Amino acid sequence: MDNVKIAVDAMGGDNAPFEIVKGAVDAVNEFGSNIILVGPQETVEKELAKYTFDKSKITIKNATEVISTDESPTNAIRRKKDSSIVVGLNLVKNSEASAFVSAGSTGAVLTGGTFIIGRIKGIERPALGTCLPTVSGFTFLLDSGANVDCKSTYLLQFAKMASVYVEHVMGVNNPTVGLINIGAEKEKGNALTKETYELLEGSELNFVGNVEPRDIPFQKADVLVCDGFAGNTVLKFAEGLSSALISIIKDEITAGLYKIPAAFLIKPFKNIKKRFDSEEVGGAPFLGLKSLVVKAHGSSKAKGIKNAIKQCEIFVEKDIVLKIEEQL
Amino acid sequence: MDNVKIAVDAMGGDNAPFEIVKGAVDAVNEFGSNIILVGPQETVEKELAKYTFDKSKITIKNATEVISTDESPTNAIRRKKDSSIVVGLNLVKNSEASAFVSAGSTGAVLTGGTFIIGRIKGIERPALGTCLPTVSGFTFLLDSGANVDCKSTYLLQFAKMASVYVEHVMGVNNPTVGLINIGAEKEKGNALTKETYELLEGSELNFVGNVEPRDIPFQKADVLVCDGFAGNTVLKFAEGLSSALISIIKDEITAGLYKIPAAFLIKPFKNIKKRFDSEEVGGAPFLGLKSLVVKAHGSSKAKGIKNAIKQCEIFVEKDIVLKIEEQL
């Protein structure tokens, strides 16, 4: 991957710049990645000085501004021309980098990605994909929050993009596609899901029908499509409910008749956390742009950033943009 | 409550008629309820013969047909005039009963309720309410599945109906109302939630703003409103995810380093199950009709039916229909 360079927003997320820079260094040392760290020159240099790595593999692109998560994305992208997000996206636009990773403001990354890098010709709406853990693996959810109001034609494109991604980046052969819907039968759901069902059924995708929300954790399909409002609801509710349930269960077990010591639960709950660890994937790919943009979780640590960089490299290597174009 | 009679569908749900008839008998013995059991005379008589109770408190209304969950609701309501659901709803329509409880086909109960009993004047869409357990109590979710495509004016009415219900039936003073939305800020969300936010903000309800899906389990509001697609997604996903998580956690704990015996977990998990027990409430009230219809869970046992009957009695006693009319 010597000619593939990944631009990384050194200033994005709750743990920037420390964890971001560390993740970039880890990617260099583990995968031999080529990285451009985008952020204030001095700050990034100071972070890099902490590590040992092949200096030819990381360059710094100076960017003096930072976009915070509470700014209006459109205004921030327009005004903060020297922010790490805008500068990073411009590196991709100008072919100085092949992809961009940021753990910063989701809105700014998506808006900036669409305006600066631009959509693949024919794609109506780019969409954000998330790997949702299931009892037996993962399911790739698209759209998980970029498009709150959707048409059925968008959802058909989401299904196509997600199938390409899951097949070539995640290595799932001929991935199954499900439509999130309240009811298993074709005629169930709202206007959007009924129309989308028809389109998916008539496509060449490996469509397996509606997937009811109660079945989402049970791996009924490799790809799940829905509008971004439903997708974000599922994603965020899963986070909240898991954390609520885990705390309730811990309380009940340690307070129970047998008073199982809390220490006995550390390892099992660590394993559970690992099974649901979003850092294993590293980030949500924003699919449908001319180049890949990965939105890493705001709380990303080095491991998440490292894996997001790897994800970008596979994406470029397998020429996913071309494969998506072929699907349209 | 001597003049209040509750009609109960003896043939609805997975455990009919046994658990339904038992629940009715329990309500008579515990609350002194007056009940009309609707179903095939002989079948119901045979069930009733198993119990001791004040015979003046339960009558049987013969109904020879049963609507199954896989029938088209509209066709079934139109054709099966002698089904327990249609006969039961007609008892309410003709003022022979004050409310109707059924654990049968949700579609048939909602469609039949709307067509036979009819909407309160001014109500655009009746909606199904569900008590969702939280870490510290419950939150009342409306609509949880009756209306998959909604306008903002429907959601405003849902909020009004739910506030009346939660205040007077569940006893929560001046209940807080939240709008399920992906994002805490006013300007976040889709077209529907943005419009609804404005309406709720301008109302006299105790509106506390958007509630993000990740916060749903943490009791941010007593009432949560959303369209029926989002509500049903939340409800059913909660069921699926809880059951997936609980099984994963049990596996990890019993397989862990300390090999905690599975028997030690029986009591804690029983307690957890109890905290999330829908039978404690007994059913989902279908609000906005001229009389109350309660849709009990398909898997309802006697306890759920008994509590659904109690819920109906409070509803009638507190004159909730009148209070909803006053809110419009």
XYZ file of C-alpha atoms in Angstrom, chain B residues 183-318:
136
model
C -30.559 14.722 18.507
C -31.308 16.782 21.577
C -31.531 20.178 19.926
C -34.761 21.664 18.609
C -33.549 21.854 15.008
C -32.504 18.176 14.871
C -34.482 15.334 13.346
C -36.680 14.770 10.329
C -39.494 16.899 8.921
C -42.040 15.274 11.256
C -40.105 15.753 14.481
C -39.162 19.357 13.657
C -42.807 20.272 13.080
C -43.944 18.331 16.120
C -41.379 20.067 18.331
C -42.930 23.438 17.439
C -46.427 22.205 18.247
C -45.431 20.652 21.561
C -43.448 23.731 22.555
C -46.485 25.914 21.881
C -48.866 23.649 23.814
C -49.776 23.683 27.481
C -48.259 20.272 27.987
C -45.279 19.766 30.304
C -42.953 19.412 27.310
C -39.302 18.733 28.150
C -37.901 18.643 24.602
C -36.352 15.912 22.503
C -35.392 12.609 24.057
C -32.623 10.809 22.204
C -33.037 7.056 21.739
C -30.018 6.326 23.912
C -31.798 8.052 26.820
C -35.096 6.189 26.487
C -34.173 3.634 29.196
C -33.236 6.403 31.621
C -36.662 7.882 32.294
C -36.175 11.323 30.758
C -39.918 11.849 30.473
C -43.122 10.217 31.712
C -44.610 10.327 28.219
C -42.698 9.754 24.977
C -44.372 10.522 21.662
C -43.355 9.402 18.183
C -44.925 7.950 15.059
C -46.001 4.319 15.194
C -43.144 3.132 12.996
C -40.498 4.554 15.334
C -42.483 3.494 18.405
C -42.925 -0.067 17.271
C -39.261 -0.214 16.284
C -38.224 0.893 19.773
C -40.643 -1.497 21.459
C -39.762 -4.589 19.461
C -36.053 -3.871 19.305
C -36.064 -3.547 23.110
C -37.589 -7.032 23.366
C -35.087 -8.567 20.966
C -32.019 -6.829 22.323
C -32.884 -7.580 25.955
C -33.318 -11.236 25.242
C -30.084 -11.378 23.198
C -28.108 -9.530 25.861
C -29.452 -11.578 28.737
C -28.527 -14.817 27.009
C -25.035 -13.535 26.167
C -24.485 -12.325 29.719
C -25.638 -15.624 31.222
C -23.266 -17.496 28.929
C -20.302 -15.308 29.784
C -20.923 -15.448 33.528
C -21.406 -19.200 33.777
C -18.468 -19.859 31.431
C -16.233 -17.353 33.223
C -13.103 -17.910 35.235
C -15.049 -18.474 38.447
C -17.624 -20.737 36.802
C -20.515 -19.282 38.727
C -23.181 -22.009 38.765
C -26.175 -21.203 36.597
C -28.423 -21.875 39.603
C -26.992 -18.800 41.329
C -28.370 -16.681 38.529
C -31.953 -17.903 38.648
C -33.115 -15.463 41.303
C -31.341 -12.343 39.963
C -32.652 -12.971 36.468
C -36.117 -13.629 37.834
C -35.970 -10.222 39.491
C -34.828 -8.631 36.253
C -37.637 -10.312 34.368
C -40.087 -8.990 36.924
C -38.813 -5.450 36.463
C -39.552 -5.726 32.769
C -42.790 -7.638 33.172
C -45.458 -6.309 30.831
C -48.051 -8.332 32.748
C -47.818 -5.839 35.606
C -49.610 -3.316 33.423
C -51.621 -5.828 31.513
C -51.911 -4.299 28.103
C -51.647 -1.447 25.693
C -54.551 1.025 25.809
C -55.812 2.076 22.401
C -56.470 5.755 23.101
C -58.749 8.074 21.146
C -61.826 5.870 20.847
C -65.184 6.679 22.439
C -64.520 3.853 24.914
C -61.389 2.083 26.000
C -60.030 -0.912 24.137
C -56.997 -2.607 25.686
C -54.754 -4.767 23.544
C -53.154 -7.286 25.884
C -49.915 -8.960 24.784
C -50.426 -12.092 22.680
C -48.551 -14.101 25.299
C -50.645 -12.741 28.192
C -51.284 -14.955 31.174
C -53.977 -14.590 33.824
C -52.099 -11.864 35.656
C -51.844 -9.701 32.533
C -55.553 -10.063 31.807
C -56.487 -9.328 35.411
C -54.410 -6.147 35.381
C -55.807 -5.111 31.998
C -59.319 -5.401 33.475
C -58.269 -3.242 36.436
C -56.805 -0.701 34.015
C -60.167 -0.518 32.216
C -62.035 0.048 35.463
C -59.804 2.969 36.449
C -60.179 4.393 32.943
C -63.967 4.323 33.197
C -64.066 5.497 36.804
C -61.845 8.516 36.057
